[in-house]
PDB file of C-alpha atoms in Angstrom:
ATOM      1  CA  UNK A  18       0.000   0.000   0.000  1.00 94.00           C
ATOM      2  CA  UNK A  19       0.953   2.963  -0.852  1.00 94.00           C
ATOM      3  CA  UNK A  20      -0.536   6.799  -0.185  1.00 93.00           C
ATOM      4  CA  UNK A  21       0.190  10.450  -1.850  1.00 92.00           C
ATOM      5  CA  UNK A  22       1.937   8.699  -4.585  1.00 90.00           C
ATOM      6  CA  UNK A  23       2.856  11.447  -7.532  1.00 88.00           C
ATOM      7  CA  UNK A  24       3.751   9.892 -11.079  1.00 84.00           C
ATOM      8  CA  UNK A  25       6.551  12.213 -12.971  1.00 83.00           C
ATOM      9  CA  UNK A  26       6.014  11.078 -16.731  1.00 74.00           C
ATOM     10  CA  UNK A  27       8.059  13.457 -17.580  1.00 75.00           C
ATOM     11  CA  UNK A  28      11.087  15.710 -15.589  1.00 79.00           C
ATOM     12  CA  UNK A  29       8.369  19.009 -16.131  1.00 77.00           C
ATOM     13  CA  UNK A  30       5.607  17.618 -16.744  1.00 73.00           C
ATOM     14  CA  UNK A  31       2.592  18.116 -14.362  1.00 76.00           C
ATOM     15  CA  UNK A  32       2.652  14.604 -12.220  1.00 79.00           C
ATOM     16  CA  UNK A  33      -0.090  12.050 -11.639  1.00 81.00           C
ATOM     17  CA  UNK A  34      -0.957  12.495  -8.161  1.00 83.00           C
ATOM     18  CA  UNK A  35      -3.079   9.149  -6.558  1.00 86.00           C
ATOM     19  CA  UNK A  36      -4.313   9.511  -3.359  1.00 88.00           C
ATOM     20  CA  UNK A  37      -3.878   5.726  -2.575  1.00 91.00           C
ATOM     21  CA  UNK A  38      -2.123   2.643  -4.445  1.00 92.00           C
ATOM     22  CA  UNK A  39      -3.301  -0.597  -3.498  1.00 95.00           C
ATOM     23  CA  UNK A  40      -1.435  -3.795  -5.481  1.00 94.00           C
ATOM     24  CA  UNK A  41       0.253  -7.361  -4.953  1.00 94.00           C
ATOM     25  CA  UNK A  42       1.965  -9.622  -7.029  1.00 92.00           C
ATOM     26  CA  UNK A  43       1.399 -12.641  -8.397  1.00 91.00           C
ATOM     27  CA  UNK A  44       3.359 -15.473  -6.681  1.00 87.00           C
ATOM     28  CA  UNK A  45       3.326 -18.276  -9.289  1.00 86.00           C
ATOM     29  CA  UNK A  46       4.656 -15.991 -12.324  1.00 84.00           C
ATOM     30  CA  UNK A  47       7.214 -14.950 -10.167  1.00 82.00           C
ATOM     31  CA  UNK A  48       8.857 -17.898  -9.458  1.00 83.00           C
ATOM     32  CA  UNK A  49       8.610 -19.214 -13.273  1.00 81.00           C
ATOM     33  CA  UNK A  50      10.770 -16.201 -14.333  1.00 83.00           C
ATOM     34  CA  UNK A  51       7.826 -13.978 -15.175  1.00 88.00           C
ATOM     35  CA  UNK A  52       5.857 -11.106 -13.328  1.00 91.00           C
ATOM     36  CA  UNK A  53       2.666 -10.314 -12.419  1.00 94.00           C
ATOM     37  CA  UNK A  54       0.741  -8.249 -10.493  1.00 94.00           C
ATOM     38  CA  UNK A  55      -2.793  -6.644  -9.286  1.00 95.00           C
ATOM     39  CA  UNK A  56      -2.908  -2.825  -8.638  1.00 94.00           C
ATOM     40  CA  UNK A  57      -6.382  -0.921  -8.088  1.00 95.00           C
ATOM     41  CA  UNK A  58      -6.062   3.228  -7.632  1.00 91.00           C
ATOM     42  CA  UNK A  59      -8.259   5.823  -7.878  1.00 91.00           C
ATOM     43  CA  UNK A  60      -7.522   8.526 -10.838  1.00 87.00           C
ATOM     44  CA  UNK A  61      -8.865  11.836 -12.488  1.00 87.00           C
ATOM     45  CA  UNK A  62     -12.185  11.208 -10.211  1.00 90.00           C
ATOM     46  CA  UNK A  63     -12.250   7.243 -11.267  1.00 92.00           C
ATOM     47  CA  UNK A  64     -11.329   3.734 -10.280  1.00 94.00           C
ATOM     48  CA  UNK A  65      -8.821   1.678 -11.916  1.00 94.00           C
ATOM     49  CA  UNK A  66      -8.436  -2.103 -11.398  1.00 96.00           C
ATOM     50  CA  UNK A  67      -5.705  -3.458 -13.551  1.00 96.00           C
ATOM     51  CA  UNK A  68      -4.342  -7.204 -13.424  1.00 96.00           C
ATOM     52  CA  UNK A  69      -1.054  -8.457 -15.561  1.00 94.00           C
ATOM     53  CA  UNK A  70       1.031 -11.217 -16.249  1.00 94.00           C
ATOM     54  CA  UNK A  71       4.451 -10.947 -18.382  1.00 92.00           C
ATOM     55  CA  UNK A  72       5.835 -14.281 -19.588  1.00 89.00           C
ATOM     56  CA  UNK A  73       8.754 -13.874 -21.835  1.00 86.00           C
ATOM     57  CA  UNK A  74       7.790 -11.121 -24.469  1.00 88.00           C
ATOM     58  CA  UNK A  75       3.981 -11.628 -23.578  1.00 92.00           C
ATOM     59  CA  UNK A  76       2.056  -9.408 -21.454  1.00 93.00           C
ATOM     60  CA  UNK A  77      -1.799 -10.351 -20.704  1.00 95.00           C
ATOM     61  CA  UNK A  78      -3.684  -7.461 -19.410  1.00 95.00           C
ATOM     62  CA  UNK A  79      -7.216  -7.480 -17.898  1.00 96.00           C
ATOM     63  CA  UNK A  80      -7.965  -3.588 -17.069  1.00 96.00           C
ATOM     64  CA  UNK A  81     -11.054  -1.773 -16.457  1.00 97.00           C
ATOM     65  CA  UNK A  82     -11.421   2.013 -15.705  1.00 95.00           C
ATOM     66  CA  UNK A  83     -14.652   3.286 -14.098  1.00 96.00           C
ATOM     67  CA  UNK A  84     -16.246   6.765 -13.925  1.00 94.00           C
ATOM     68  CA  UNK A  85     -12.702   9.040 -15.155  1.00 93.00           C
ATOM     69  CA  UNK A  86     -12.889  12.479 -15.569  1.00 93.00           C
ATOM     70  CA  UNK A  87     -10.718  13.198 -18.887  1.00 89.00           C
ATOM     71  CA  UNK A  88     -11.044  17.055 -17.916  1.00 88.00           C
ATOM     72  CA  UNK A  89      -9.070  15.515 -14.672  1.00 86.00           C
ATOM     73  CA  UNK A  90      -6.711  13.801 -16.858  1.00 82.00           C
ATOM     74  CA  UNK A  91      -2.707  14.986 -16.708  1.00 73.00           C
ATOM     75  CA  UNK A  92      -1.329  15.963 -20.424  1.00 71.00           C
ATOM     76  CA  UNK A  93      -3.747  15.067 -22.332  1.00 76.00           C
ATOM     77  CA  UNK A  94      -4.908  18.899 -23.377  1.00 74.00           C
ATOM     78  CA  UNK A  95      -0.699  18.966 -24.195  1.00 70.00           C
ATOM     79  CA  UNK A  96      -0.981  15.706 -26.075  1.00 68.00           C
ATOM     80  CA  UNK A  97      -3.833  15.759 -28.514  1.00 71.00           C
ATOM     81  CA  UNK A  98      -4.803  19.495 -28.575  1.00 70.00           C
ATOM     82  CA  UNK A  99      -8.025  19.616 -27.356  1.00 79.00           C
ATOM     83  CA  UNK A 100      -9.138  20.442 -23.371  1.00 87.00           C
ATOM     84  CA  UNK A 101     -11.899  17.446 -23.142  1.00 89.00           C
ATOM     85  CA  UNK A 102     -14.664  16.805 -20.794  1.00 92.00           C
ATOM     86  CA  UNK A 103     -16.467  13.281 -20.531  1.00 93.00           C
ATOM     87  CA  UNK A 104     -16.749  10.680 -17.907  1.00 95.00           C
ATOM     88  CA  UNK A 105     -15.692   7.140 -19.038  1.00 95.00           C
ATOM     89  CA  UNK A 106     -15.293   3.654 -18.840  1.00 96.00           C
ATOM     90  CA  UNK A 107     -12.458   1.250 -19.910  1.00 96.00           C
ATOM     91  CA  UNK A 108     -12.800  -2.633 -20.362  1.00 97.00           C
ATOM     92  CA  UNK A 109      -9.258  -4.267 -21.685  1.00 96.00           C
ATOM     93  CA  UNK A 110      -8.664  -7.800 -22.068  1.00 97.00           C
ATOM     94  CA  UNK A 111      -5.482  -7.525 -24.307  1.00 96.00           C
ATOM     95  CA  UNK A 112      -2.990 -10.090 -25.156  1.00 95.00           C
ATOM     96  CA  UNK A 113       0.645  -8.169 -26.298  1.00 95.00           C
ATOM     97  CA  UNK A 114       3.764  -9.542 -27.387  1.00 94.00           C
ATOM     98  CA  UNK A 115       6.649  -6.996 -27.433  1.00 89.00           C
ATOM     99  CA  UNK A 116       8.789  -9.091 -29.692  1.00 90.00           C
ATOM    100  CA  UNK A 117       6.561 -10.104 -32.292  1.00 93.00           C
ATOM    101  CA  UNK A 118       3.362  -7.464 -32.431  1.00 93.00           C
ATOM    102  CA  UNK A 119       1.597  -8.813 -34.651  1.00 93.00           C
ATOM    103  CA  UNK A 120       0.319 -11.556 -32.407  1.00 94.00           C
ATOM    104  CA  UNK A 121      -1.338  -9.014 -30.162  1.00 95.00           C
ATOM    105  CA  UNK A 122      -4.896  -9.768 -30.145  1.00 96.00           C
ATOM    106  CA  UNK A 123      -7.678  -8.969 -27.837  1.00 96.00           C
ATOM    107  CA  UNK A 124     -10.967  -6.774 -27.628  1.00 97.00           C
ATOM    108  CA  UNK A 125     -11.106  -2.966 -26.310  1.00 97.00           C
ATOM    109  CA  UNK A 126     -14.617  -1.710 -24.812  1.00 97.00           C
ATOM    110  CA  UNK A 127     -14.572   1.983 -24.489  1.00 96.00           C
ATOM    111  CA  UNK A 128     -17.575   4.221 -23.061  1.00 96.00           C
ATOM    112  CA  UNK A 129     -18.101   7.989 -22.587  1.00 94.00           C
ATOM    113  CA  UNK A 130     -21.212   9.876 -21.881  1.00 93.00           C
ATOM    114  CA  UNK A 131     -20.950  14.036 -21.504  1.00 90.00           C
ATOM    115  CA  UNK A 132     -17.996  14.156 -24.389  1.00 92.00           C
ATOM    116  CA  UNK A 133     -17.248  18.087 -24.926  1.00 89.00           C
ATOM    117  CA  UNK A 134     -14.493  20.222 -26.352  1.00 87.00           C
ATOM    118  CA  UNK A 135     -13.704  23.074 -23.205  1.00 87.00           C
ATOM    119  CA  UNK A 136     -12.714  26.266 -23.988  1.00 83.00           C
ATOM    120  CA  UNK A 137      -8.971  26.845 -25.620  1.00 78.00           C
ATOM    121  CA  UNK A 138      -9.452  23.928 -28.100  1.00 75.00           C
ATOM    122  CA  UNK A 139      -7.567  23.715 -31.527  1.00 73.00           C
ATOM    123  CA  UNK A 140      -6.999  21.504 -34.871  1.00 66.00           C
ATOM    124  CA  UNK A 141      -4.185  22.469 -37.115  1.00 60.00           C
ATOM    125  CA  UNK A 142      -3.624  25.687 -35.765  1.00 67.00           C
ATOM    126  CA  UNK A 143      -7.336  26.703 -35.981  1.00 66.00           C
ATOM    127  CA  UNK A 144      -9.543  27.270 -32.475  1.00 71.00           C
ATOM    128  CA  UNK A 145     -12.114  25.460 -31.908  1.00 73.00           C
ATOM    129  CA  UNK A 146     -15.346  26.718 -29.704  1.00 73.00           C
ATOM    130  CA  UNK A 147     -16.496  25.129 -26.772  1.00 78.00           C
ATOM    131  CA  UNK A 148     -18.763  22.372 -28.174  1.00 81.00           C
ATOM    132  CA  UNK A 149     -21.001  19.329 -26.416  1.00 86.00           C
ATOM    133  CA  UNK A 150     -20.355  16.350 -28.898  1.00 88.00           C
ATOM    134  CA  UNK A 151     -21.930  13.425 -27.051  1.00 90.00           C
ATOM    135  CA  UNK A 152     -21.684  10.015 -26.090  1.00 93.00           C
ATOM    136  CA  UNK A 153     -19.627   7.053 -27.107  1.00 93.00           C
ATOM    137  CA  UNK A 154     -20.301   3.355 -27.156  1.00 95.00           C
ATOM    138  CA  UNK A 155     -17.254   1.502 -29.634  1.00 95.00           C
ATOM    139  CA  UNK A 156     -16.172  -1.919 -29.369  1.00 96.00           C
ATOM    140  CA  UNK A 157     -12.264  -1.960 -30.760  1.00 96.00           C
ATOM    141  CA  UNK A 158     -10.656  -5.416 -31.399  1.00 97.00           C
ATOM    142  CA  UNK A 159      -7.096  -5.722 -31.863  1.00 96.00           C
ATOM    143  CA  UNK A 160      -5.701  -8.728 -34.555  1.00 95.00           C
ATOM    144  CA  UNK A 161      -2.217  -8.702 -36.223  1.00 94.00           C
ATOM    145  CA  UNK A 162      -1.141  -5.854 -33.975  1.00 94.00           C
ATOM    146  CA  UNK A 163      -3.765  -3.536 -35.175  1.00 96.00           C
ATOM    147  CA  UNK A 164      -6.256  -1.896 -33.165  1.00 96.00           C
ATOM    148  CA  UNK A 165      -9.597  -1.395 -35.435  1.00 96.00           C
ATOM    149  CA  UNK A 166     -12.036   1.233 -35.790  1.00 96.00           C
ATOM    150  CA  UNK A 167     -14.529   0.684 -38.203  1.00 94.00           C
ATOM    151  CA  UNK A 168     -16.310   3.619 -38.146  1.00 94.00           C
ATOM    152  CA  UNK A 169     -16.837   4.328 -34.631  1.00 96.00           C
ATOM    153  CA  UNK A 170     -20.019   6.744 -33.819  1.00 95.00           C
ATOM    154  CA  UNK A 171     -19.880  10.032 -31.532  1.00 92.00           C
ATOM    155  CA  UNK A 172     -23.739  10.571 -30.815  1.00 85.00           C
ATOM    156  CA  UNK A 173     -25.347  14.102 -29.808  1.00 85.00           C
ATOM    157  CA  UNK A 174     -27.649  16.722 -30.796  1.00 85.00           C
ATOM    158  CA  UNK A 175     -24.758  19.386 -32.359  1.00 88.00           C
ATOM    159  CA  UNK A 176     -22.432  17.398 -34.106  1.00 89.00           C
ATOM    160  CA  UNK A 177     -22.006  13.751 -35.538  1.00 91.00           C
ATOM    161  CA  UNK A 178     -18.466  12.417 -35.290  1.00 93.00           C
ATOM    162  CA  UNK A 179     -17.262   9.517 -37.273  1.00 95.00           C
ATOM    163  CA  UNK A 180     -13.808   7.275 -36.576  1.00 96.00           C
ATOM    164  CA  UNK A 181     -12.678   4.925 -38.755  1.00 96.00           C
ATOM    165  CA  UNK A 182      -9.155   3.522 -39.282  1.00 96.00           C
ATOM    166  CA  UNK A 183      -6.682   1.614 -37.507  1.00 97.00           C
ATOM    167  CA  UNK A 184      -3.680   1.955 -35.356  1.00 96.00           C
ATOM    168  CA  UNK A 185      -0.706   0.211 -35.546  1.00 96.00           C
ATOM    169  CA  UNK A 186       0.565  -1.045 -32.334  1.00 95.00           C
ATOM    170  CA  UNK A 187       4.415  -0.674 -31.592  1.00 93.00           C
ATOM    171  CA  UNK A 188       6.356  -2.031 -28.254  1.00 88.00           C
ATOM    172  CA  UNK A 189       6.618   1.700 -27.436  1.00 88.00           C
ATOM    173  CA  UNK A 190       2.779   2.631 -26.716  1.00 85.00           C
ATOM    174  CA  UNK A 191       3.683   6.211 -27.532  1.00 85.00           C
ATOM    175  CA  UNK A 192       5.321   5.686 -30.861  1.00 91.00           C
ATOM    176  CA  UNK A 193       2.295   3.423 -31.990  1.00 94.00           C
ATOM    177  CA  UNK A 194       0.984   4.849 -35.574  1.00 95.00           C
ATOM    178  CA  UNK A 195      -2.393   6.317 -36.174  1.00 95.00           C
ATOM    179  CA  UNK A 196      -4.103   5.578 -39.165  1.00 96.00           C
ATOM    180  CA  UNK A 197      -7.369   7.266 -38.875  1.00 96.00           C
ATOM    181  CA  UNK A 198      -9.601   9.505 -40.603  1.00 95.00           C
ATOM    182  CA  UNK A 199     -11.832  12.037 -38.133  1.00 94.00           C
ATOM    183  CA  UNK A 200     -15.073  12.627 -39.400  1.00 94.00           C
ATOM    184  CA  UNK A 201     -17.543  15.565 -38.020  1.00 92.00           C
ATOM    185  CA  UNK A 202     -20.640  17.413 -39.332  1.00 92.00           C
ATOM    186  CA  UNK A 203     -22.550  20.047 -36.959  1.00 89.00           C
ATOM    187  CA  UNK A 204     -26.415  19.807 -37.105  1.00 88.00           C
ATOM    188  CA  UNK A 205     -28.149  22.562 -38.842  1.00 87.00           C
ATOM    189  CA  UNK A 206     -29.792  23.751 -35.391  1.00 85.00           C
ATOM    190  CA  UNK A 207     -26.421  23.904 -33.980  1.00 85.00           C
ATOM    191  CA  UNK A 208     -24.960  25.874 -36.728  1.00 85.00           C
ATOM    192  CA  UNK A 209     -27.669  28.301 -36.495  1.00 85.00           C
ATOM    193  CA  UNK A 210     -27.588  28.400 -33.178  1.00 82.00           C
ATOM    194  CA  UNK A 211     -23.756  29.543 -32.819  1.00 79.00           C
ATOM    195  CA  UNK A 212     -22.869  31.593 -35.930  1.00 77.00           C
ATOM    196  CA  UNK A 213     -19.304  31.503 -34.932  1.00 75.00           C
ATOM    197  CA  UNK A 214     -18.920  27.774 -35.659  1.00 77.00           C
ATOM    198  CA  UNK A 215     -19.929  28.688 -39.617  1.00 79.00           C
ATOM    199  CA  UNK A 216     -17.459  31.203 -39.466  1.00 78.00           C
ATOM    200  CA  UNK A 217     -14.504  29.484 -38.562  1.00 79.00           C
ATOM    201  CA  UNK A 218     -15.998  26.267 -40.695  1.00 84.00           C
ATOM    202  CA  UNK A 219     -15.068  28.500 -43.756  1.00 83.00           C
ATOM    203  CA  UNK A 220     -11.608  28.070 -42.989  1.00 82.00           C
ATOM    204  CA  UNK A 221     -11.292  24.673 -43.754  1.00 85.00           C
ATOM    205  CA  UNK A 222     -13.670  24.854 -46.720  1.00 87.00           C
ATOM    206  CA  UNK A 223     -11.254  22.214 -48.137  1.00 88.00           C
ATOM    207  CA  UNK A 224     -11.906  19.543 -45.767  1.00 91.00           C
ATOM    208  CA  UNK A 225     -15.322  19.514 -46.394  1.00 92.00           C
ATOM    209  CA  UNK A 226     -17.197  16.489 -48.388  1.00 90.00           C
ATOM    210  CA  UNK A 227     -20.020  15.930 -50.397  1.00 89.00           C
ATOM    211  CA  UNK A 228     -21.756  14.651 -47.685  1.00 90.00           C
ATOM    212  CA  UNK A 229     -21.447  17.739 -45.763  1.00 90.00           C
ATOM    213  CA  UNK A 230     -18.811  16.005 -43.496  1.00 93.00           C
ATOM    214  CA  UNK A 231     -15.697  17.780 -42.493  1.00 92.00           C
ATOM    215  CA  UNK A 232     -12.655  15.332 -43.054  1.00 94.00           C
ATOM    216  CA  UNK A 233      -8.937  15.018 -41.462  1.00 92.00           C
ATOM    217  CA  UNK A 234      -6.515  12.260 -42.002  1.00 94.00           C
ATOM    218  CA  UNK A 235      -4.482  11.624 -38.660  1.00 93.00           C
ATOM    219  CA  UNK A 236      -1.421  10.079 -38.958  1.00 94.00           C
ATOM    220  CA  UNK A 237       2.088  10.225 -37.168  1.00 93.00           C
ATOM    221  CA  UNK A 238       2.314   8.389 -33.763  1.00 92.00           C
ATOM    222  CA  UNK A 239      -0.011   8.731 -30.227  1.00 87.00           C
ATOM    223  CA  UNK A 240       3.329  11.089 -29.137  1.00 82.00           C
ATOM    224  CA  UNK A 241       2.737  13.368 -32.353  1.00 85.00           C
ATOM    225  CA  UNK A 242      -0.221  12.999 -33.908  1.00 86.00           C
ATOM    226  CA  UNK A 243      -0.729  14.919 -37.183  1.00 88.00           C
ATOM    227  CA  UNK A 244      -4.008  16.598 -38.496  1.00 88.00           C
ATOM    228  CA  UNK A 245      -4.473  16.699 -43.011  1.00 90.00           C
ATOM    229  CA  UNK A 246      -8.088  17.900 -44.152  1.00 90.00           C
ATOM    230  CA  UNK A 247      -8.815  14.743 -46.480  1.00 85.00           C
ATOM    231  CA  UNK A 248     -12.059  15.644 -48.756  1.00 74.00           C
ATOM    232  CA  UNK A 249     -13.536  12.652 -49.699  1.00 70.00           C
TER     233      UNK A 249
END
């Protein structure tokens, strides 16, 4: 057990701060040359159970995250550009090897409800308004070291959001490659309702589809993601 623990990711980076760390390790794994272990912590407002077991390059992980705050999250305005607001849930029941990625297999359950953009948002260099996008329900199975999203829905009443890629899994979870393209398209209510948004929207006239959808390509890695309007 462990209390006031702070988490430095980084030498000036702002730390993760848990109030209480809780974990044990698993005997049998240990004394066939492996690891193992059990942790549960509360963090960003949440609960996080997580339960591994590393034998030779393979890593099984059974995780689940309950009831985060990503407004409450550390770095992760710095890392993808946007201030977000949502509380969420994480099932993971993941199967990696580090030597040979491509065997990593297993299925991803993520879950948001309350997903907004806060105020000081941008996307390739252009701000973004404060906007209430929705809820999430996706179901994201990794096979051959890819993690699939086949066109993964963001439900709400100003704005539909649609996902759809892959990403490429690499031993290095921050250097993994995206392979995605972002989909959005604000309702006519919304647009009508917040003049702005139309405004700015002419900006990136050409990311814009036939299907009134704006489009971006994201590529680069989880570390340094980058943002290409892609008309389709």
């Amino acid at each position: 057990e462990a209390k006031d623990v702070r988490i430095f990711t980084k030498p000036n980076a702002e730390p993760i701060e848990v109030a209480q760390l809780d974990a044990r390790a698993h005997l049998l794994p240990l004394l066939t040359g492996g690891k193992g272990a059990t942790a549960d912590l509360p963090i960003a407002g949440g609960q996080v159970h997580v339960d591994f077991v590393q034998s030779g390059e393979t890593t099984e992980v059974d995780a689940q995250v309950d009831d985060l705050e990503l407004a409450l999250v550390p770095g992760l305005k710095d890392s993808i550009g946007l201030p977000l607001s949502s509380t969420m849930k994480l099932d993971v029941d993941v199967e990696f090897n580090a030597k040979e990625v491509k065997k990593s297999k297993g299925p991803i359950k993520l879950e948001g409800t309350g997903l907004e953009i806060l105020k000081g948002g941008k996307i390739s260099g252009f701000p973004v308004p404060e906007l209430e996008i929705g809820s999430l329900n996706w179901n994201i199975p990794i096979k051959d070291g890819k993690a699939k999203f086949d066109k993964q829905t963001i439900t709400g009443d100003n704005v539909e959001v649609i996902v759809d890629g892959e990403l490429l899994l690499n031993k290095k979870y921050d250097r993994s490659t995206l392979n995605l393209v972002l989909s959005f398209k604000p309702t006519p209510a919304f647009l009508k309702k917040e003049p702005l948004l139309g405004a700015l929207l002419n900006n990136i006239k050409r990311a814009k589809g036939k299907d009134g959808f704006y489009n971006y390509a994201v590529a680069g890695s989880i570390k340094h993601p980058r943002f290409t309007p892609k008309r389709k």
